Coordinates of C-alpha atoms and ligand atoms in Angstrom, one line a residue:
M1 CA -17.3 18.5 7.8
I2 CA -14.0 17.9 6.7
L3 CA -11.6 17.9 9.0
S4 CA -7.9 18.0 7.9
L5 CA -4.6 18.9 10.3
D6 CA -1.5 19.9 9.5
L7 CA 0.3 18.1 12.4
H8 CA 3.9 19.2 12.9
S9 CA 5.6 22.9 13.8
A10 CA 7.3 24.8 10.9
A11 CA 10.5 23.3 12.4
D12 CA 9.2 19.9 12.8
R13 CA 8.7 20.1 9.1
S14 CA 12.3 22.0 8.3
A15 CA 14.0 18.6 10.4
L16 CA 12.2 16.0 8.4
A17 CA 12.9 18.1 5.4
K18 CA 16.7 18.2 6.7
R19 CA 16.3 14.6 7.4
A20 CA 14.9 13.4 2.8
A21 CA 16.9 11.7 1.1
T22 CA 19.2 13.8 -0.9
P23 CA 18.8 12.7 -4.6
E24 CA 22.1 12.6 -5.3
K25 CA 23.5 10.1 -2.7
P26 CA 22.0 6.5 -3.3
S27 CA 19.8 5.0 -0.6
L28 CA 20.7 1.4 0.8
I29 CA 16.8 1.2 1.9
G30 CA 15.3 -1.9 -0.4
L31 CA 18.7 -3.6 -1.1
S32 CA 19.0 -7.1 -0.1
R33 CA 21.3 -8.8 2.7
V34 CA 23.6 -9.4 -0.6
E35 CA 23.1 -6.3 -2.5
L36 CA 23.7 -4.4 0.4
A37 CA 27.2 -6.7 1.1
E38 CA 28.2 -5.8 -2.4
T39 CA 27.3 -2.2 -2.8
L40 CA 29.7 -1.9 0.9
V41 CA 32.7 -4.2 -0.8
A42 CA 31.8 -1.4 -4.5
A43 CA 32.3 1.4 -2.3
G44 CA 36.2 0.0 -1.4
I45 CA 33.8 0.9 2.5
V46 CA 34.1 -2.5 3.9
P47 CA 37.3 -5.8 2.9
E48 CA 35.2 -8.4 1.5
R49 CA 35.6 -10.6 4.2
Q50 CA 33.9 -8.2 7.0
A51 CA 31.1 -7.1 3.9
R52 CA 28.6 -10.0 5.3
M53 CA 29.2 -9.2 9.0
R54 CA 28.8 -5.2 8.3
A55 CA 25.1 -5.7 5.7
Q56 CA 24.0 -7.6 9.2
Q57 CA 24.8 -5.0 10.9
L58 CA 23.6 -2.2 8.7
W59 CA 20.3 -4.9 8.2
H60 CA 19.4 -4.3 11.9
W61 CA 19.8 -1.1 12.6
L62 CA 17.7 -0.6 9.5
Y63 CA 14.5 -2.8 9.9
V64 CA 14.5 -3.9 13.3
R65 CA 15.8 -0.5 14.9
G66 CA 14.2 1.8 12.4
V67 CA 17.1 4.1 12.9
P68 CA 16.4 7.2 9.7
A69 CA 20.2 8.2 10.2
F70 CA 24.2 7.0 10.1
S71 CA 24.7 8.3 13.2
E72 CA 22.6 6.2 15.2
M73 CA 24.6 3.1 14.6
F74 CA 26.5 3.5 18.3
N75 CA 28.1 0.1 17.5
I76 CA 29.2 1.1 14.3
S77 CA 33.0 2.4 14.6
K78 CA 32.8 6.4 14.1
E79 CA 34.6 6.2 10.4
L80 CA 32.7 3.9 9.2
R81 CA 29.6 5.9 10.2
S82 CA 30.8 8.9 8.5
A83 CA 32.0 7.2 5.3
L84 CA 28.4 5.6 4.9
E85 CA 27.1 9.1 5.4
E86 CA 29.3 10.7 2.7
R87 CA 28.8 8.2 0.1
F88 CA 25.0 7.0 1.0
S89 CA 21.7 7.5 2.6
I90 CA 19.2 6.4 5.0
S91 CA 16.9 9.3 4.7
R92 CA 13.2 9.5 5.3
P93 CA 10.9 10.8 2.3
E94 CA 9.9 13.9 3.3
I95 CA 6.6 14.6 4.7
V96 CA 4.8 17.2 2.0
E97 CA 1.1 16.8 4.7
E98 CA 0.2 14.8 7.0
Q99 CA -3.7 14.5 7.7
V100 CA -6.0 13.2 10.3
S101 CA -9.0 12.0 10.4
S102 CA -11.7 12.6 12.5
D103 CA -11.7 8.3 13.3
G104 CA -8.0 8.1 13.6
T105 CA -7.0 7.5 9.8
R106 CA -3.7 9.0 8.8
K107 CA -3.3 10.3 5.2
W108 CA 0.3 11.1 4.2
L109 CA 2.1 13.0 1.5
F110 CA 6.0 12.0 1.0
R111 CA 7.6 13.2 -1.3
F112 CA 10.4 11.7 -2.9
P113 CA 13.5 13.2 -4.4
P114 CA 14.0 12.6 -8.9
R115 CA 15.5 9.3 -10.2
G116 CA 17.8 10.2 -13.2
A117 CA 16.4 13.0 -15.4
G118 CA 13.2 13.2 -13.9
R119 CA 11.3 15.4 -11.1
P120 CA 10.3 15.1 -8.0
V121 CA 7.1 12.8 -7.2
E122 CA 4.8 13.1 -4.2
I123 CA 3.1 9.9 -3.7
E124 CA 0.0 8.8 -0.4
T125 CA -0.3 6.0 2.3
V126 CA -2.6 5.5 4.8
Y127 CA -2.8 4.4 8.0
I128 CA -5.9 2.9 9.5
P129 CA -6.1 2.2 13.1
E130 CA -8.2 -0.4 14.3
E131 CA -9.4 -2.2 17.1
G132 CA -6.5 -5.5 17.3
R133 CA -4.6 -4.2 14.5
G134 CA -3.8 -1.4 12.7
T135 CA -3.3 -1.5 8.9
L136 CA -0.9 0.6 6.6
C137 CA -2.6 1.4 2.1
I138 CA 1.3 1.2 0.1
S139 CA 1.1 2.7 -3.2
S140 CA 2.8 1.1 -5.5
Q141 CA 3.2 3.2 -8.5
V142 CA 2.2 7.3 -8.9
G143 CA -0.5 7.4 -10.7
C144 CA -1.5 3.9 -12.8
T145 CA -1.9 2.7 -16.2
L146 CA -5.5 1.3 -16.0
T147 CA -8.4 3.4 -16.1
C148 CA -11.2 1.9 -13.9
S149 CA -13.9 3.4 -14.0
F150 CA -15.4 4.3 -10.4
C151 CA -11.1 4.8 -9.2
H152 CA -9.9 8.7 -8.5
T153 CA -6.4 7.4 -9.0
G154 CA -7.6 5.5 -12.5
T155 CA -8.0 9.3 -14.1
Q156 CA -4.5 9.7 -13.6
K157 CA -2.2 9.6 -15.8
L158 CA 1.7 6.5 -14.9
V159 CA 4.1 9.2 -13.9
R160 CA 6.5 6.3 -13.0
N161 CA 7.2 3.5 -10.3
L162 CA 8.3 3.3 -6.8
T163 CA 11.3 2.0 -6.9
A164 CA 12.2 -1.2 -4.4
E165 CA 13.8 1.6 -1.3
E166 CA 10.6 4.2 -2.2
I167 CA 7.4 1.2 -1.4
L168 CA 9.3 0.6 1.6
A169 CA 10.4 3.7 3.1
Q170 CA 6.5 4.3 3.3
L171 CA 6.5 1.6 5.6
L172 CA 9.2 3.1 7.5
A173 CA 8.3 6.7 7.4
A174 CA 5.0 5.4 8.8
R175 CA 6.8 3.7 11.8
D176 CA 8.7 6.9 12.8
R177 CA 5.9 9.5 12.5
L178 CA 3.4 6.4 14.6
G179 CA 6.4 5.7 17.5
D180 CA 6.4 2.0 15.7
F181 CA 10.5 1.6 16.1
P182 CA 9.9 1.9 20.4
D183 CA 13.2 -0.1 20.6
R184 CA 15.7 2.0 18.8
D185 CA 17.3 3.3 21.8
T186 CA 17.6 0.3 24.0
P187 CA 20.7 -1.4 24.1
D188 CA 19.6 -4.9 23.1
G189 CA 17.3 -3.7 20.5
A190 CA 14.2 -6.2 20.4
I191 CA 12.3 -7.1 17.4
V192 CA 8.8 -5.4 18.7
P193 CA 6.5 -8.5 19.4
A194 CA 3.6 -8.1 16.0
E195 CA 0.9 -8.0 19.0
G196 CA 2.1 -4.5 20.3
R197 CA 3.3 -2.5 16.1
K198 CA 1.0 -0.1 15.6
V199 CA 1.8 -1.6 11.6
S200 CA 0.2 -4.9 12.2
N201 CA -0.7 -4.9 9.1
I202 CA 0.1 -4.3 5.0
V203 CA -2.1 -3.7 1.8
M204 CA -1.1 -3.2 -1.1
M205 CA -4.2 -1.3 -2.8
G206 CA -2.5 2.5 -2.6
M207 CA -2.1 4.5 -6.2
G208 CA -1.2 1.8 -9.2
E209 CA -1.3 -1.6 -10.0
P210 CA 1.6 -3.5 -7.6
L211 CA 1.8 -6.7 -10.4
Y212 CA 2.8 -4.2 -13.1
N213 CA 6.0 -2.9 -10.9
F214 CA 6.5 -6.5 -10.0
E215 CA 9.9 -6.6 -9.4
N216 CA 10.2 -3.6 -6.7
V217 CA 7.0 -4.5 -5.1
K218 CA 8.5 -7.7 -4.2
K219 CA 11.9 -7.1 -3.6
A220 CA 10.2 -4.3 -0.8
L221 CA 7.9 -7.1 -0.3
L222 CA 10.7 -9.9 0.7
I223 CA 12.4 -7.1 3.3
A224 CA 9.2 -5.7 5.3
S225 CA 8.3 -10.2 5.5
D226 CA 12.2 -11.2 6.2
G227 CA 12.0 -12.8 9.7
D228 CA 15.6 -10.8 10.6
G229 CA 14.4 -7.3 9.9
L230 CA 11.0 -6.0 9.3
S231 CA 9.4 -9.6 10.7
L232 CA 5.6 -8.4 8.8
S233 CA 3.8 -12.0 8.2
K234 CA 3.5 -13.0 5.1
R235 CA -0.3 -13.7 5.8
R236 CA -0.1 -10.0 7.3
I237 CA 0.3 -8.2 4.2
T238 CA -1.7 -8.4 0.9
L239 CA -1.4 -7.6 -3.0
S240 CA -4.3 -6.8 -4.4
T241 CA -4.8 -6.6 -8.0
S242 CA -7.3 -5.4 -11.1
G243 CA -5.9 -8.8 -12.6
V244 CA -2.9 -8.7 -14.3
V245 CA -3.6 -12.3 -15.2
P246 CA 0.6 -13.4 -16.2
E247 CA 1.4 -12.7 -12.9
I248 CA -1.0 -13.3 -10.6
L249 CA 1.5 -17.0 -10.3
R250 CA 4.5 -15.8 -9.6
A251 CA 3.6 -13.2 -7.2
G252 CA 2.1 -16.4 -4.8
E253 CA 5.1 -18.0 -6.2
E254 CA 7.9 -15.7 -5.6
I255 CA 6.4 -13.5 -2.9
G256 CA 4.0 -15.3 -1.8
V257 CA 1.6 -12.8 0.1
M258 CA -1.8 -12.6 0.7
L259 CA -4.1 -12.7 -2.7
A260 CA -6.2 -9.8 -3.1
I261 CA -9.1 -9.9 -6.4
S262 CA -10.8 -6.0 -8.1
L263 CA -13.4 -8.0 -8.5
H264 CA -16.1 -5.5 -9.4
A265 CA -18.3 -7.1 -11.6
T266 CA -19.8 -10.5 -12.4
N267 CA -19.3 -10.3 -16.4
D268 CA -17.0 -9.8 -18.8
D269 CA -19.4 -6.9 -20.6
L270 CA -20.0 -5.6 -17.2
R271 CA -16.6 -6.0 -15.9
D272 CA -14.6 -4.7 -19.6
L273 CA -16.5 -1.2 -18.4
L274 CA -15.5 -0.9 -14.8
V275 CA -12.7 -2.3 -15.4
P276 CA -11.2 -2.0 -18.6
I277 CA -8.0 -4.8 -17.9
N278 CA -10.2 -7.7 -18.5
R279 CA -10.7 -6.8 -21.7
K280 CA -7.2 -8.6 -21.8
Y281 CA -7.5 -10.8 -19.4
P282 CA -11.1 -11.5 -18.7
L283 CA -13.0 -13.6 -16.0
K284 CA -12.7 -17.4 -17.2
E285 CA -8.1 -16.1 -17.6
L286 CA -8.7 -14.4 -14.4
I287 CA -10.6 -16.8 -12.4
A288 CA -8.2 -20.0 -13.6
A289 CA -5.3 -17.6 -12.2
C290 CA -7.6 -18.0 -8.9
R291 CA -7.6 -21.9 -8.4
A292 CA -4.5 -22.1 -9.2
Y293 CA -2.8 -19.4 -7.0
P294 CA -0.2 -21.0 -5.0
G295 CA -1.2 -21.8 -1.1
L296 CA -4.4 -21.6 -1.9
S297 CA -6.4 -22.8 1.3
N298 CA -8.9 -22.6 4.3
A299 CA -6.8 -20.8 6.4
R300 CA -5.5 -18.9 3.0
R301 CA -8.3 -17.8 0.8
I302 CA -8.6 -14.8 -1.6
T303 CA -10.6 -11.4 -0.9
F304 CA -12.4 -11.0 -3.7
E305 CA -12.7 -7.0 -3.7
Y306 CA -16.8 -6.2 -5.1
V307 CA -17.5 -2.3 -5.2
M308 CA -21.2 -1.4 -4.6
L309 CA -22.3 0.5 -7.3
K310 CA -26.1 1.3 -7.5
D311 CA -27.5 -0.1 -10.3
V312 CA -25.2 -1.1 -11.9
N313 CA -23.3 -4.1 -9.7
D314 CA -25.4 -4.6 -7.0
S315 CA -29.3 -6.7 -8.0
F316 CA -29.8 -9.7 -5.8
A317 CA -28.8 -11.3 -9.7
D318 CA -25.3 -10.0 -9.8
A319 CA -24.9 -11.6 -5.8
K320 CA -26.0 -14.9 -7.0
A321 CA -23.9 -14.8 -10.4
L322 CA -20.9 -14.2 -8.0
V323 CA -21.3 -16.7 -5.5
R324 CA -21.2 -19.2 -9.3
L325 CA -18.7 -17.7 -9.9
L326 CA -16.2 -18.4 -6.5
R327 CA -17.9 -21.4 -6.3
G328 CA -15.1 -23.7 -5.1
I329 CA -12.1 -21.3 -4.3
P330 CA -11.8 -20.9 -0.6
A331 CA -12.9 -17.4 -0.5
K332 CA -13.7 -14.0 1.6
I333 CA -15.8 -11.4 -0.4
N334 CA -15.4 -7.6 0.6
L335 CA -18.2 -5.5 0.4
I336 CA -16.1 -2.2 -0.5
P337 CA -19.1 1.2 -0.6
F338 CA -18.3 3.1 -3.4
N339 CA -16.4 6.4 -2.7
P340 CA -17.1 9.2 -4.5
W341 CA -15.5 11.6 -6.4
P342 CA -16.1 15.3 -8.2
G343 CA -16.5 14.1 -12.1
S344 CA -17.6 10.6 -11.2
N345 CA -20.2 8.8 -12.5
Y346 CA -22.0 7.0 -9.9
Q347 CA -23.1 6.7 -7.0
C348 CA -23.5 4.1 -3.7
S349 CA -25.4 1.5 -3.3
D350 CA -28.3 1.8 -0.7
W351 CA -27.2 0.7 2.5
E352 CA -30.2 -2.0 2.9
T353 CA -29.4 -3.1 -0.8
I354 CA -25.2 -3.6 0.7
E355 CA -27.0 -5.8 3.2
R356 CA -29.2 -7.4 1.6
F357 CA -26.3 -8.2 -0.8
A358 CA -23.8 -9.2 2.0
D359 CA -26.5 -11.1 3.3
F360 CA -27.0 -12.9 0.0
I361 CA -23.8 -14.2 0.1
N362 CA -22.8 -14.8 3.9
G363 CA -25.9 -17.5 3.5
A364 CA -24.6 -19.9 0.4
G365 CA -21.3 -19.3 3.3
Y366 CA -18.5 -17.2 1.9
A367 CA -17.3 -14.5 4.9
S368 CA -18.6 -10.9 3.3
P369 CA -17.4 -8.2 5.8
I370 CA -18.7 -4.8 4.7
R371 CA -15.2 -2.3 5.0
T372 CA -16.6 0.2 6.4
P373 CA -15.6 3.4 5.0
R374 CA -12.1 5.0 6.5
G375 CA -10.8 8.3 6.4
R376 CA -13.3 10.2 4.3
D377 CA -13.1 13.3 5.6
I378 CA -9.7 13.3 4.7
L379 CA -9.9 11.6 1.5
A380 CA -8.2 8.8 2.4
A381 CA -10.9 5.9 1.2
C382 CA -10.4 3.3 -1.3
G383 CA -9.8 4.9 -5.1
Q384 CA -9.6 8.3 -3.6
L385 CA -5.8 8.7 -3.6
K386 CA -4.2 11.0 -5.4
S387 CA -0.8 12.7 -6.1
E388 CA -0.3 16.3 -4.4
S389 CA -0.1 17.9 -8.7
E390 CA -3.8 16.5 -9.6
R391 CA -5.1 17.5 -5.8
M392 CA -8.3 19.0 -5.6
K393 CA -9.3 22.1 -5.9
K394 CA -10.7 24.3 -3.0
T395 CA -13.9 23.5 -5.0
D396 CA -14.3 19.8 -5.5
R397 CA -13.2 19.2 -1.8
L398 CA -16.9 21.6 -1.0
A399 CA -18.5 19.4 -4.0
L400 CA -17.5 16.3 -2.4
E401 CA -18.2 17.5 1.1
A402 CA -21.7 18.5 -0.2
M403 CA -22.3 14.3 -1.7
M404 CA -21.9 13.3 1.1
I405 CA -23.7 15.2 3.0
A406 CA -26.4 14.2 1.0
G407 CA -25.7 10.7 1.5
H408 CA -24.0 8.9 -1.8
G409 CA -21.7 8.1 0.2
A410 CA -23.2 5.9 2.7
Ligands
LIG501 N1 -4.9 -1.1 -8.0 C1 -4.9 -2.7 -7.2 C2 -4.8 -2.0 -6.0 C3 -5.1 -0.3 -5.3 S1 -7.1 -0.2 -6.0 C4 -6.1 -2.7 -7.8 O1 -7.2 -2.1 -8.5 O2 -6.7 -3.7 -7.2 C5 -7.9 -1.3 -3.9 C6 -9.0 -0.8 -4.2 O3 -9.9 -0.5 -4.2 C7 -9.1 -2.4 -5.6 O4 -10.5 -2.7 -5.4 C8 -10.2 -1.0 -5.8 O5 -10.9 -1.1 -7.2 C9 -11.0 -0.2 -5.0 N2 -11.3 0.9 -6.3 C10 -10.8 2.5 -7.0 N3 -11.7 3.1 -6.4 C11 -12.5 2.9 -5.5 C12 -13.5 4.3 -5.1 N4 -14.1 5.0 -5.4 N5 -14.8 3.1 -3.7 C13 -14.2 2.2 -3.4 N6 -13.1 1.4 -4.2 C14 -12.3 1.6 -5.1
LIG502 FE1 -5.6 1.8 -11.1 FE2 -6.4 -0.4 -9.1 FE3 -7.5 2.2 -9.8 FE4 -7.7 0.5 -11.2 S1 -8.6 0.5 -8.8 S2 -7.2 2.7 -12.1 S3 -6.3 -0.4 -10.6 S4 -5.1 1.9 -8.9

């Protein structure tokens, strides 16, 4: 049964909407420290000699305490706070919808104000709580230029790249809603220890291809991993790519987070069909880029994602080919049961087939966890994210529910 809870009341919703960014005021979120200092000086709010100190002060409020309003920055003078308020915004995106799955997974539909002449955009972000950790699945684009044939997001055209601010705002807004800035009001505003955090990990596995929005993703992830701010270890941040080969090396050198590759096939003929970017960057080039990924080691393995599609890529021969292809690369293979959506032409492999596949890969020395589908009842699983304009009609939702009951979804 589909459980769809709208968490907040009308009053709650209107309070959140009031906090939503006003389009005409530029946001201070997503700027590097240097840019933040320069912005304050250029606005004539802060003299040059104070710029670094003020930028540092703001940084602390924005990313350690996570306050969503200048008025809460109590060690900054009233005059400066109102000058900041007048010129800039640090508000969160509007939360159009918040859903909670029966398994505790949460999904938000966030709305961002227009950029320039554009229209407001909506994207989805998913929080997956697990024993000992919580992972936030962040979107990098509205829609996607790529058209992987098993992915629902791939049926939606690219609307635009998200800005660094919008990428970070997903983390800040999720932490707000989860109560994950508990030290917001304490006098010393201590950094939350990594173990105590609700969001302990982030994965760039939401909507979009992060390496086609390189600069903004880089900026956002460098801020998310800044040790004096949000302070997420780069070992706890994973960037997933369908295989934008020229940017993989750069991602390793300039961002330095963990890498995941959406592999899904072990030969070019099949990968051309499933992940069409393969026609541009075939397997040989992709695997070579993986071997050259900076910092690659047993402690920093690459995750290879492999969606299990019935009678398409799930044979014993496929498992053997997979092991052969990855030989010598420190790797973990993540088997993802296919998540169905109405109109998709695939079925998920049978559970026994997935287990046999996993056992074989395991026997060859690779960790091969089967990704437990999470949040299926709220369409929060991999490849099911879409924006509001493209959300499912009720009839489609019912069709999907019937598919899941019939067991196609594993
Ligand atoms: N665009 C990036 C990141 C987002 S997709 C990428 O492709 O890597 C995150 C993962 O979900 C990818 O491995 C993607 O191939 C997979 N995925 C997409 N649709 C899916 C579906 N319907 N069922 C299971 N996994 C899916
Ligand atoms: Fe885009 Fe990734 Fe979906 Fe492919 S799998 S269409 S790259 S979001």
